[in-house]
Amino acid sequence: MTPLPSSQPSGRPPPRVIAVVGATTFFGEHLLGVLEEDPRVDRIVAVGEKTSPGAGAKTRSYELDVTQPGSEARLAEIFATEAIEAVVHVGFLQVPATAAAWAHEYESVGTMRVVVAARKASVGKFVGVSNTWLYGALPSNPNFLDEKRDLRASRSEPFFADKIEAEAKMRELAEKSPETSVTILRFSPIVGSTIDNLHTRWLSRSFVPTLLGHDPLFQFLHEIDAIAALKHALFRDVPGVYNIVGEGVVPLSLAIRLAGRTAIPLPRTLLRPLVSALWLAELAEGSEAFLPYLRYLCVADGSKAALAGFKRAYTSREALLDFGSTQRLRDARQLQEPRR
Amino acid sequence: MSKKASNKGRPSAPWSKKEAEKRAAERPESVAPVPDAREAEVAPAPQTREAVLEEVHALEAELEVLGAKIHAEHEARLRSAPPPPPLAAAPAPIPAPLPSMYDASKEVLSTNHFTRTWSRDALRSKVEDVDDMGFDRPFADRIAPTLDFLHDRWFRVESHGSESIPANGPCIFVANHSGTLPVDGLMLRVVLEKLSTRETPDFRWLAEDDVFHFPFVGSTLTRLGAVRACQENAERLLARGLRVGVFPEGLKGIGKLFRDRYQLQRFGRGGFVKLALRTGTPIVPVSILGGEETQPMLARLTFFAKLFDVPYVPVTPTFPLLGPAGLVPAPTKWKIFFGEPIDLSAHGAEAATDDLLVSQLSERVRSEIQGTLDRAVGERKSVFFG
């Protein structure tokens, strides 16, 4: 990761006391590790269901479940007593959960509680994560979706609906409390050697089902670039919504081949019931609401983020190649599976 | 040259005229003496010249006889003796072990084998690299001979007025749309590629949603340079300095019945005019003659359409009758007329919000293309020969 310049473009000084909410997730764990190493950070507060493996000497961990009623008051109390200057909210699910009610509490309601606590403690900075797939794969999409577009992913799929609600809450914070600098990072599908999410699980199957006759363009972000973007958003004053995407696009067929997998193209009339059945049997990564992404484009425009100074080390293709090489090691049982 | 010739002539000097005559007599009648003018011209003295000529003739004759003899011998050998078995001389090959039932079944039942075979097959059609909009240069290059065949031999496309196309910078080609399977975008691409002096293909065209999202068609067209028709995409292409082809009739243009051929439909909502106004790009009207007769649509069926995710099922003289083979376009004679570029930059970018102006300009482009088409249809003597 490149060292960030110490000069600050705007008047706000970089935060020295940072709270990471969702510290047990992939982003939380690695962000804790990165912040531990950063000399600009004095203290880190990790909030999660249990102690994060990324916690180090500078970190104070709080075990707090945001699905519990009343957790917002406790959270606000933590923010106030620890004199938190910035909150990073990364407590989101990377894989669709079959327990939809719990997922709703965790993502939608949980985010609401974090936002309420951040407002109560008048935190100076708030960084939240989101997803470019929330734009939805629609036939009317242009090739590149910019940040001004509405989030029109299927609301019937809890994975999207909860995240869209959560993002709305975070944007509400930006509107209601102007003293808080709110940055929302919409990540494109993330792949890498250690992350475990919907996309890596899907690309880990030896046979990857696709839609016959359709080959949409995909973009991938490397996990390291995602962590780097979170850090950039923390230390530079970049309020607003940003698409954080890997450079370049890759056709789905090529993506599967780069990951070292075999695509199984199936007609839509066959794949739809198959995916529904597998999802009900908890054998598929996602429900049939994800099938449009195999058919239509959902590619985001990362030019705004590039102007704001977000840098990426990997292109879409390189991120996939990195994922593919670790996948090859896993196939040969030379590398353990990613931590779930 | 002259030195070489005289050198050739010199050793012939010791030959006597008598001997030369004798040799000439031996020469068979069938061989006509061919006097070599060059040799004769350069010969140094008149007395040796005769000798040289004679000598050359004699040598030629000898060669002829010898050649004929060898040829005859060879023929005779071929005819008389049967050819020896070719493997007899070669060392005996090691006999390959016969595949046992066990090996064969192992091969068949091994999923790894199929995975390997299938991935090899998949790699054969591999995509090398695509640009941001999905254009796949290696794939386009692979398809190019087929498109060239369609352009040169099948449709024998003739282009007129291509000198008026702006040489540099982006422009918007606005054309009439036709054919049940719209190949006009592809043909326009071939024509412009042939005219272009640029190293990389710089023409992209906008395809309407129904075509673009149709299985196989859409993914193939994307790789050849088609982009889904919308303002954002068009602006992005123009901003990159590419030339953009637009078919404002859209699906209505493809779906014309045969009796309505060359009757231009409504030009959308003037999106291409707004695009030109906003970006200050010139519009080049393009009239494509011949596309309408490639697949004359007699009727549109809508009751099956839902099943195949298409807006309608076309009925042409060949299509449902001959199956997929019926979709092969008829080899009509195509003519593509490029009009004078229309520069709208005088109106300014804010004129794009003036709906009345937009519809007037759109109608102007439409009537120009319609006029060119009407004229061309009137002048045409034959659909197939132009």
XYZ file of C-alpha atoms in Angstrom:
726
model
C 0.000 0.000 0.000
C 1.354 3.404 -0.920
C 1.931 5.778 1.992
C -0.616 8.532 1.911
C 0.649 12.097 1.816
C 0.367 13.782 5.170
C -0.919 17.061 3.763
C -4.654 17.440 3.999
C -6.465 19.139 1.110
C -9.174 20.648 3.274
C -9.086 22.066 6.789
C -10.129 18.902 8.633
C -7.158 17.179 10.304
C -6.822 13.407 9.866
C -8.636 11.490 12.622
C -6.482 10.085 15.413
C -9.106 8.065 17.226
C -11.059 5.753 14.940
C -13.925 3.370 15.624
C -14.402 0.356 13.373
C -17.925 -1.049 13.519
C -18.184 -4.595 12.211
C -14.631 -5.381 13.245
C -15.077 -9.115 12.794
C -15.800 -8.828 9.068
C -13.088 -9.092 6.453
C -12.836 -5.317 6.041
C -12.910 -4.741 9.792
C -10.170 -7.210 10.524
C -7.801 -5.934 7.847
C -8.554 -2.275 8.443
C -7.647 -2.801 12.091
C -4.357 -4.308 11.002
C -3.610 -1.426 8.636
C -4.554 1.221 11.200
C -2.441 -0.497 13.864
C 0.592 0.101 11.674
C -0.253 3.704 10.896
C 1.607 6.157 13.166
C -1.031 8.848 12.616
C -3.599 6.796 14.538
C -3.447 7.003 18.317
C -6.243 4.690 19.278
C -8.646 2.306 17.598
C -11.964 1.126 18.946
C -13.176 -2.151 17.482
C -16.886 -2.884 17.776
C -18.053 -6.335 16.830
C -19.934 -9.390 17.976
C -16.683 -10.792 19.286
C -13.060 -9.705 19.496
C -11.606 -9.234 16.033
C -8.493 -11.216 15.097
C -7.049 -7.994 13.660
C -6.985 -6.229 17.051
C -3.541 -5.199 18.256
C -1.905 -3.042 20.904
C -3.637 0.216 19.928
C -7.049 -1.407 19.719
C -9.667 -1.533 22.400
C -12.348 -4.077 21.598
C -16.007 -3.859 22.542
C -18.246 -6.850 22.125
C -21.521 -5.453 20.962
C -24.224 -6.928 18.787
C -25.947 -4.257 16.704
C -28.968 -6.516 16.224
C -29.808 -6.132 19.924
C -32.348 -3.426 20.803
C -30.782 -0.617 22.778
C -27.365 -1.146 21.265
C -27.457 2.350 19.752
C -27.350 3.938 23.215
C -24.426 1.751 24.207
C -22.695 2.565 20.905
C -23.217 6.321 21.382
C -21.810 6.013 24.895
C -18.697 4.235 23.535
C -18.234 6.875 20.825
C -18.545 9.673 23.381
C -16.335 8.231 26.134
C -13.617 7.195 23.685
C -13.738 10.645 21.979
C -14.077 9.035 18.563
C -13.193 11.293 15.636
C -14.123 8.944 12.818
C -16.395 5.941 12.461
C -15.914 3.288 9.798
C -18.970 1.116 9.347
C -18.131 -2.132 7.594
C -20.626 -4.437 9.300
C -22.247 -5.865 6.197
C -22.780 -9.348 4.898
C -20.664 -10.415 1.955
C -22.771 -13.469 1.229
C -26.587 -13.639 1.020
C -27.917 -15.112 4.225
C -30.714 -17.638 4.332
C -31.705 -16.115 7.680
C -33.277 -13.094 6.025
C -34.835 -11.687 9.206
C -31.536 -11.683 11.058
C -29.768 -10.207 8.012
C -32.297 -7.383 7.967
C -31.630 -6.656 11.657
C -27.899 -6.809 11.125
C -27.603 -4.682 7.969
C -30.569 -2.351 7.721
C -31.484 -1.855 11.371
C -27.887 -2.248 12.501
C -26.752 0.545 10.197
C -29.582 2.714 11.459
C -28.310 2.184 15.014
C -24.725 3.003 14.060
C -25.880 6.161 12.271
C -28.000 7.218 15.236
C -25.069 6.710 17.608
C -22.717 8.620 15.302
C -25.142 11.551 15.200
C -25.620 11.477 18.945
C -21.868 11.580 19.545
C -21.433 14.139 16.685
C -18.603 12.211 15.115
C -16.609 14.310 12.638
C -16.263 11.644 9.997
C -18.252 8.645 8.886
C -17.154 6.105 6.293
C -19.539 3.393 5.165
C -19.339 0.674 2.559
C -21.856 -0.214 -0.100
C -21.931 -2.189 -3.317
C -22.128 -1.321 -7.028
C -24.458 -4.273 -7.555
C -27.088 -2.213 -5.783
C -27.511 -0.268 -9.040
C -29.104 -3.418 -10.351
C -28.475 -5.295 -13.587
C -31.153 -3.820 -15.797
C -31.628 -3.916 -19.560
C -31.764 -0.115 -19.565
C -28.375 0.336 -17.943
C -25.723 2.245 -19.857
C -22.309 0.614 -20.037
C -21.060 2.675 -17.109
C -23.207 3.687 -14.155
C -22.216 6.814 -12.310
C -22.901 7.772 -8.704
C -25.941 9.883 -9.600
C -27.979 6.862 -10.647
C -30.613 5.423 -8.361
C -30.075 2.106 -6.645
C -32.545 -0.052 -8.500
C -31.517 -3.582 -7.602
C -34.368 -5.994 -6.936
C -35.979 -5.090 -3.603
C -37.432 -8.561 -3.322
C -33.951 -9.894 -2.658
C -33.065 -9.176 1.001
C -29.365 -9.036 0.202
C -29.978 -5.944 -1.931
C -32.950 -4.464 -0.104
C -31.151 -4.347 3.261
C -28.053 -2.794 1.779
C -30.061 -0.194 -0.140
C -31.875 0.738 3.078
C -28.586 0.871 4.949
C -27.079 3.147 2.334
C -30.095 5.412 2.475
C -29.568 5.719 6.246
C -25.951 6.662 5.757
C -26.828 9.289 3.147
C -29.464 10.622 5.517
C -26.700 11.213 8.021
C -24.882 13.366 5.465
C -28.035 15.431 4.923
C -29.093 15.765 8.554
C -25.763 16.458 10.190
C -23.661 18.708 7.976
C -20.828 18.760 10.530
C -20.178 15.075 9.776
C -18.190 14.312 6.644
C -19.833 11.199 5.219
C -18.083 9.053 2.623
C -19.835 6.067 1.119
C -17.757 3.644 -0.916
C -19.607 1.491 -3.406
C -17.319 -1.436 -4.071
C -17.566 -3.429 -7.252
C -17.384 -7.237 -6.855
C -14.273 -7.954 -4.812
C -11.964 -10.878 -5.433
C -8.599 -11.688 -3.947
C -6.624 -14.373 -2.249
C -8.238 -14.267 1.200
C -11.681 -12.657 0.934
C -14.748 -14.843 1.159
C -17.794 -13.367 -0.515
C -20.541 -14.141 -2.970
C -18.288 -13.725 -5.994
C -15.360 -15.772 -4.729
C -17.687 -18.566 -3.653
C -19.390 -18.536 -7.009
C -16.060 -18.570 -8.871
C -14.763 -21.358 -6.632
C -17.202 -23.889 -8.007
C -15.528 -26.216 -10.470
C -18.431 -25.682 -12.843
C -19.792 -22.170 -12.913
C -23.331 -21.895 -14.256
C -23.897 -19.035 -16.684
C -26.732 -17.982 -18.955
C -26.571 -19.414 -22.439
C -25.925 -16.771 -25.063
C -25.161 -13.980 -22.635
C -21.724 -12.708 -21.831
C -21.987 -9.475 -19.849
C -19.004 -7.400 -18.863
C -17.850 -7.596 -15.256
C -15.483 -5.543 -13.205
C -13.567 -6.738 -10.176
C -11.812 -4.969 -7.366
C -8.897 -6.499 -5.521
C -9.354 -6.872 -1.773
C -6.198 -4.849 -1.099
C -7.531 -1.949 -3.158
C -10.766 -2.077 -1.177
C -8.895 -1.753 2.137
C -6.734 0.995 0.621
C -9.870 2.863 -0.435
C -11.267 2.657 3.095
C -8.026 4.055 4.464
C -7.956 6.799 1.846
C -11.506 7.783 2.745
C -10.506 7.930 6.417
C -7.433 10.111 6.059
C -8.433 12.406 3.202
C -11.479 14.592 3.352
C -13.548 13.193 0.501
C -17.237 13.469 1.425
C -19.737 11.933 -0.969
C -20.514 8.677 -2.704
C -17.817 6.961 -4.736
C -17.761 3.939 -6.977
C -14.608 2.041 -6.133
C -14.037 -0.258 -9.076
C -11.176 -2.125 -10.652
C -9.839 -0.674 -13.861
C -11.062 -2.260 -17.060
C -13.832 -4.747 -17.727
C -13.727 -8.474 -18.304
C -16.390 -10.509 -20.121
C -17.930 -13.077 -17.827
C -16.686 -15.976 -19.949
C -13.136 -14.705 -19.663
C -13.513 -14.042 -15.944
C -14.453 -17.668 -15.374
C -11.529 -18.852 -17.453
C -9.101 -16.533 -15.687
C -10.328 -17.980 -12.408
C -9.474 -21.405 -13.841
C -13.057 -22.638 -13.933
C -15.354 -24.145 -16.511
C -18.511 -22.306 -17.435
C -21.705 -24.297 -17.838
C -24.014 -22.198 -19.996
C -27.635 -23.074 -19.344
C -30.767 -21.642 -20.904
C -32.663 -19.233 -18.708
C -35.766 -21.378 -18.539
C -33.633 -24.130 -17.010
C -31.301 -22.074 -14.844
C -34.033 -20.124 -13.068
C -35.808 -23.082 -11.449
C -32.472 -24.785 -10.857
C -31.060 -21.834 -8.942
C -34.295 -21.408 -6.983
C -34.237 -25.058 -5.978
C -30.566 -24.981 -5.060
C -31.075 -21.791 -3.061
C -33.928 -23.366 -1.124
C -31.715 -26.359 -0.465
C -28.967 -23.955 0.633
C -26.691 -25.299 -2.073
C -26.432 -22.147 -4.160
C -24.631 -18.933 -3.254
C -27.582 -16.764 -4.122
C -31.192 -16.866 -5.167
C -32.544 -16.347 -8.673
C -32.528 -12.581 -8.027
C -28.839 -12.682 -8.963
C -29.463 -14.110 -12.434
C -29.921 -10.707 -14.125
C -26.273 -10.016 -13.315
C -25.368 -12.876 -15.636
C -27.463 -11.295 -18.353
C -27.283 -7.516 -18.199
C -24.544 -5.059 -17.504
C -23.923 -3.688 -14.055
C -20.633 -1.880 -14.449
C -19.895 1.274 -12.485
C -17.920 4.311 -13.535
C -14.946 4.879 -11.264
C -13.803 8.190 -12.706
C -15.150 10.262 -9.792
C -13.145 8.191 -7.323
C -10.044 8.528 -9.481
C -10.420 12.318 -9.411
C -10.751 12.192 -5.613
C -7.388 10.450 -5.428
C -8.466 6.850 -4.819
C -5.761 4.637 -6.255
C -5.840 1.010 -7.273
C -2.950 -1.388 -7.537
C -4.816 -4.064 -9.482
C -6.890 -3.968 -12.647
C -9.975 -6.171 -12.949
C -7.968 -8.715 -14.882
C -5.066 -8.741 -12.426
C -7.406 -9.112 -9.467
C -8.924 -12.157 -11.158
C -5.538 -13.600 -11.973
C -4.527 -13.233 -8.338
C -7.721 -14.952 -7.263
C -7.179 -17.654 -9.879
C -3.650 -18.435 -8.757
C -4.672 -18.857 -5.119
C -7.609 -20.916 -6.295
C -5.223 -23.245 -8.092
C -3.313 -23.770 -4.869
C -6.539 -24.517 -3.045
C -7.536 -27.011 -5.718
C -4.267 -28.826 -5.115
C -4.899 -28.638 -1.360
C -1.812 -26.507 -0.861
C -3.661 -23.597 0.671
C -6.432 -23.497 3.212
C -9.869 -22.244 2.323
C -10.619 -18.579 3.118
C -11.879 -17.999 6.614
C -15.637 -17.856 6.659
C 25.050 -8.168 -70.899
C 27.066 -7.919 -74.057
C 30.169 -9.287 -72.348
C 28.289 -12.311 -71.146
C 26.892 -12.950 -74.613
C 30.293 -12.716 -76.306
C 31.769 -15.062 -73.705
C 29.110 -17.539 -74.548
C 29.876 -17.226 -78.212
C 33.629 -17.653 -77.949
C 33.970 -21.404 -77.273
C 31.836 -22.084 -80.336
C 34.595 -20.770 -82.607
C 36.521 -24.056 -82.904
C 33.391 -25.796 -84.195
C 33.576 -26.236 -87.909
C 30.696 -25.383 -90.164
C 30.685 -28.938 -91.473
C 30.193 -30.464 -88.091
C 27.435 -28.019 -87.347
C 25.638 -28.984 -90.543
C 25.997 -32.648 -89.623
C 24.454 -32.049 -86.257
C 21.671 -30.017 -87.785
C 20.861 -32.918 -90.061
C 20.562 -35.282 -87.105
C 18.077 -33.002 -85.443
C 14.510 -34.292 -85.563
C 12.031 -32.418 -87.769
C 9.572 -31.821 -84.967
C 11.862 -29.444 -83.157
C 11.524 -26.064 -84.746
C 14.677 -24.027 -84.590
C 14.124 -20.920 -82.566
C 16.621 -18.247 -83.539
C 17.802 -16.356 -80.532
C 17.845 -12.776 -81.661
C 19.960 -11.575 -78.789
C 22.629 -14.197 -79.331
C 22.720 -13.474 -83.038
C 22.920 -9.739 -82.613
C 25.895 -9.802 -80.282
C 27.885 -12.389 -82.226
C 31.206 -10.753 -83.204
C 31.828 -11.910 -86.830
C 29.485 -12.942 -89.653
C 31.307 -16.253 -90.331
C 31.095 -17.354 -86.671
C 27.555 -16.146 -86.333
C 26.233 -18.928 -88.511
C 28.234 -21.413 -86.533
C 27.000 -20.081 -83.233
C 23.410 -20.213 -84.385
C 23.831 -23.726 -85.610
C 25.495 -24.773 -82.396
C 22.766 -23.328 -80.250
C 20.094 -25.031 -82.293
C 21.962 -28.273 -82.065
C 22.286 -28.065 -78.304
C 18.649 -27.233 -77.947
C 17.682 -30.164 -80.058
C 19.865 -32.485 -78.031
C 18.316 -31.302 -74.824
C 14.870 -31.781 -76.264
C 15.581 -35.332 -77.308
C 17.162 -36.177 -73.996
C 14.232 -34.726 -72.066
C 11.698 -36.618 -74.161
C 13.627 -39.858 -73.645
C 13.788 -39.476 -69.882
C 10.137 -38.597 -69.730
C 9.181 -41.614 -71.828
C 11.279 -43.902 -69.662
C 9.708 -42.555 -66.537
C 6.221 -42.994 -67.964
C 7.012 -46.544 -68.970
C 8.361 -47.382 -65.536
C 5.298 -45.961 -63.877
C 3.001 -47.928 -66.122
C 4.790 -51.278 -66.054
C 5.907 -51.720 -62.468
C 3.401 -51.333 -59.663
C 4.624 -48.823 -57.095
C 6.503 -50.501 -54.280
C 4.717 -50.474 -50.932
C 5.904 -47.257 -49.302
C 6.253 -48.760 -45.840
C 8.464 -51.625 -47.026
C 11.615 -49.553 -46.965
C 10.766 -47.737 -43.728
C 11.704 -49.322 -40.413
C 8.865 -51.295 -38.942
C 6.878 -49.081 -36.556
C 6.401 -50.161 -32.990
C 2.879 -51.542 -32.855
C 0.678 -49.329 -30.668
C -0.900 -51.261 -27.795
C -4.572 -51.778 -28.379
C -6.629 -49.690 -25.946
C -8.177 -52.028 -23.464
C -11.787 -51.805 -22.389
C -10.552 -50.683 -18.991
C -8.532 -47.769 -20.393
C -11.365 -46.663 -22.610
C -13.864 -46.714 -19.791
C -11.435 -44.880 -17.537
C -11.100 -42.221 -20.186
C -14.838 -41.912 -20.584
C -15.743 -41.973 -16.908
C -13.021 -39.583 -15.799
C -14.610 -36.213 -15.215
C -11.158 -34.696 -15.269
C -10.858 -35.740 -18.863
C -14.029 -33.896 -19.785
C -13.051 -30.855 -17.813
C -9.783 -30.719 -19.696
C -11.407 -31.262 -23.069
C -14.119 -28.741 -22.465
C -11.795 -26.092 -21.170
C -9.598 -26.648 -24.207
C -12.623 -26.176 -26.439
C -13.608 -23.107 -24.515
C -10.123 -21.671 -24.841
C -10.249 -22.117 -28.561
C -12.831 -19.357 -28.773
C -11.031 -17.310 -26.189
C -11.440 -13.617 -25.852
C -8.066 -11.950 -25.895
C -8.821 -8.556 -24.534
C -11.771 -6.228 -24.618
C -11.918 -2.487 -24.287
C -14.176 -0.666 -21.848
C -17.230 -1.021 -24.056
C -16.616 -4.702 -24.716
C -15.136 -4.383 -28.209
C -12.920 -7.402 -28.802
C -10.294 -6.610 -31.421
C -8.943 -10.152 -31.930
C -12.464 -11.503 -32.319
C -13.334 -8.746 -34.782
C -10.214 -9.562 -36.770
C -11.190 -13.216 -36.837
C -14.666 -12.385 -38.131
C -13.344 -9.822 -40.645
C -12.949 -12.268 -43.591
C -16.604 -13.288 -43.264
C -17.738 -9.688 -43.188
C -15.467 -8.866 -46.126
C -17.052 -11.704 -48.049
C -20.511 -10.333 -47.292
C -19.365 -6.866 -48.317
C -17.430 -7.765 -51.482
C -19.190 -10.823 -52.845
C -22.583 -11.266 -51.249
C -23.989 -7.737 -51.145
C -21.360 -6.174 -53.479
C -21.629 -2.981 -51.479
C -21.015 0.203 -53.411
C -20.456 3.371 -51.442
C -21.103 6.824 -52.825
C -20.186 10.209 -51.436
C -17.654 8.862 -48.991
C -15.374 11.835 -49.753
C -17.720 14.064 -47.758
C -17.121 12.158 -44.499
C -15.098 14.310 -42.093
C -11.604 12.890 -42.116
C -10.745 13.713 -38.540
C -12.627 13.734 -35.302
C -15.814 12.075 -34.239
C -19.062 12.242 -36.180
C -22.500 10.670 -35.976
C -23.656 8.517 -38.885
C -27.429 8.477 -39.029
C -28.794 5.720 -41.251
C -32.010 3.986 -42.173
C -32.520 0.594 -40.589
C -33.647 -2.482 -42.442
C -33.581 -6.228 -42.653
C -35.096 -8.732 -40.259
C -31.599 -9.526 -39.019
C -30.027 -6.082 -39.065
C -26.728 -6.561 -40.870
C -26.652 -2.919 -41.974
C -24.697 -1.886 -38.887
C -22.077 -4.496 -39.697
C -21.895 -3.456 -43.348
C -21.594 0.206 -42.443
C -18.760 -0.779 -40.158
C -16.983 -2.675 -42.954
C -17.389 0.241 -45.372
C -16.072 2.772 -42.868
C -13.253 0.450 -41.818
C -12.174 0.183 -45.450
C -12.269 3.961 -45.883
C -10.560 4.662 -42.577
C -6.857 5.332 -42.476
C -6.640 4.815 -38.733
C -4.770 1.920 -37.236
C -7.454 0.884 -34.753
C -11.119 0.481 -35.678
C -12.862 3.657 -34.600
C -16.458 3.037 -35.644
C -19.048 1.821 -33.140
C -22.747 1.636 -33.632
C -25.655 1.748 -31.263
C -27.933 -1.280 -31.175
C -31.489 -1.215 -29.845
C -32.248 -3.096 -26.654
C -34.202 -5.979 -28.132
C -31.392 -6.934 -30.471
C -28.746 -6.170 -27.927
C -30.143 -8.378 -25.212
C -31.052 -11.258 -27.481
C -29.001 -14.388 -26.618
C -25.820 -14.822 -28.673
C -26.667 -11.865 -30.931
C -25.990 -9.310 -28.239
C -22.781 -10.857 -26.954
C -21.445 -11.227 -30.500
C -22.383 -7.706 -31.530
C -20.741 -6.299 -28.401
C -17.501 -7.925 -29.359
C -17.779 -6.519 -32.879
C -18.273 -2.978 -31.612
C -22.006 -2.505 -31.046
C -23.079 -0.682 -27.920
C -26.507 -0.499 -26.310
C -28.266 2.597 -27.600
C -28.469 5.258 -24.907
C -27.265 8.810 -24.488
C -24.636 7.976 -21.870
C -22.970 5.375 -24.048
C -23.032 7.558 -27.155
C -21.531 10.492 -25.300
C -18.829 8.284 -23.877
C -17.937 6.999 -27.341
C -17.847 10.484 -28.860
C -15.788 11.813 -25.962
C -13.255 9.138 -26.768
C -13.014 10.434 -30.345
C -14.831 7.474 -31.872
C -17.316 7.647 -34.727
C -20.800 6.508 -33.868
C -23.444 4.935 -36.076
C -27.075 5.496 -35.123
C -30.208 3.887 -36.502
C -32.882 6.191 -35.098
C -35.747 4.120 -36.473
C -34.781 1.420 -34.026
C -36.946 -1.648 -33.821
C -39.622 -0.027 -35.969
C -37.098 0.112 -38.798
C -36.197 -3.559 -38.618
C -39.778 -4.589 -38.145
C -41.115 -2.919 -41.295
C -43.213 -5.141 -43.472
C -42.065 -5.643 -47.041
C -44.787 -3.420 -48.449
C -43.472 -0.524 -46.323
C -39.885 -0.900 -47.518
C -37.822 2.280 -47.731
C -40.564 4.214 -45.922
C -38.647 5.666 -43.016
C -40.330 5.318 -39.669
C -40.363 7.909 -36.897
C -36.827 8.873 -35.913
C -37.169 8.022 -32.242
C -37.436 11.114 -30.071
C -34.589 12.889 -31.773
C -32.002 11.525 -29.368
C -29.296 11.683 -32.007
C -29.969 15.392 -32.614
C -29.719 16.092 -28.896
C -26.495 14.133 -28.845
C -25.092 16.115 -31.772
C -26.157 19.423 -30.240
C -24.775 18.628 -26.835
C -21.417 17.417 -28.106
C -21.109 19.695 -31.155
C -20.568 16.708 -33.417
C -21.490 16.801 -37.127
C -24.189 14.435 -38.415
C -23.588 12.467 -41.603
C -26.851 11.178 -43.134
C -26.425 7.687 -44.555
C -28.901 6.006 -46.898
C -28.559 2.276 -47.248
C -30.187 0.736 -50.295
C -30.626 -3.015 -50.608
C -31.074 -3.952 -46.979
C -34.848 -4.104 -47.167
C -34.879 -6.944 -49.663
C -32.443 -9.199 -47.790
C -35.239 -10.666 -45.702
C -38.561 -9.391 -46.952
C -40.859 -9.583 -43.953
C -44.324 -10.674 -44.904
C -45.840 -10.787 -41.446
C -45.036 -10.381 -37.792
C -46.229 -13.018 -35.384
C -46.576 -11.911 -31.814
C -48.168 -14.930 -30.167
C -44.959 -17.006 -30.036
C -42.751 -14.070 -29.323
C -43.027 -14.108 -25.538
C -41.677 -17.631 -25.429
C -38.413 -16.655 -27.113
C -38.019 -13.242 -25.492
C -38.391 -11.447 -28.802
C -40.763 -8.607 -29.672
C -42.174 -10.582 -32.639
C -41.398 -13.591 -34.786
C -40.725 -12.504 -38.370
C -42.231 -14.398 -41.271
C -40.182 -14.161 -44.455
C -40.457 -16.305 -47.586
C -37.755 -18.537 -46.087
C -37.622 -18.052 -42.355
C -39.816 -20.356 -40.350
C -40.036 -22.597 -43.410
C -36.340 -23.474 -43.740
C -35.486 -23.122 -40.081
C -32.374 -21.179 -39.112
C -31.077 -21.500 -42.671
C -33.951 -19.261 -43.698
C -32.255 -16.384 -41.889
C -29.468 -16.211 -44.485
C -29.953 -12.832 -46.151
C -30.718 -12.689 -49.870
C -27.745 -11.539 -51.982
C -29.178 -8.195 -52.974
C -27.080 -5.390 -54.409
C -26.306 -2.796 -51.749
C -25.548 0.859 -52.223
C -24.579 3.154 -49.379
C -24.911 6.903 -49.939
C -23.136 9.272 -47.588
C -24.697 12.732 -47.489
C -23.058 16.064 -46.788
C -22.221 16.439 -43.075
C -24.695 18.579 -41.144
C -22.950 20.809 -38.633
C -25.207 21.760 -35.744
C -22.585 23.447 -33.588
C -23.985 26.874 -34.540
C -27.069 26.152 -32.417
C -25.016 25.671 -29.255
C -25.187 22.956 -26.613
C -28.168 24.465 -24.778
C -30.330 24.020 -27.892
C -30.578 20.336 -26.942
C -33.357 21.293 -24.514
C -35.349 23.032 -27.265
C -37.698 20.209 -28.185
C -39.178 21.977 -31.190
C -35.768 22.608 -32.722
C -34.741 19.032 -32.004
C -37.768 17.625 -33.782
C -37.274 20.002 -36.731
C -33.638 19.011 -37.137
C -34.519 15.358 -36.742
C -37.155 15.672 -39.446
C -34.648 17.445 -41.708
C -32.196 14.547 -41.459
C -35.003 12.056 -41.949
C -36.323 13.751 -45.075
C -32.842 13.975 -46.537
C -32.297 10.236 -46.128
C -35.808 9.539 -47.437
C -35.139 11.711 -50.511
C -31.881 9.953 -51.302
C -33.546 6.572 -50.886
C -36.503 7.488 -53.112
C -34.133 8.664 -55.824
C -31.963 5.570 -55.526
C -34.940 3.206 -55.590
C -36.224 4.961 -58.711
C -32.882 4.677 -60.495
C -32.394 1.051 -59.542
C -33.095 -1.422 -62.348
C -32.677 -4.681 -60.471
C -32.767 -5.605 -56.817
C -30.013 -8.163 -57.274
C -27.783 -6.440 -59.837
C -28.269 -2.761 -59.034
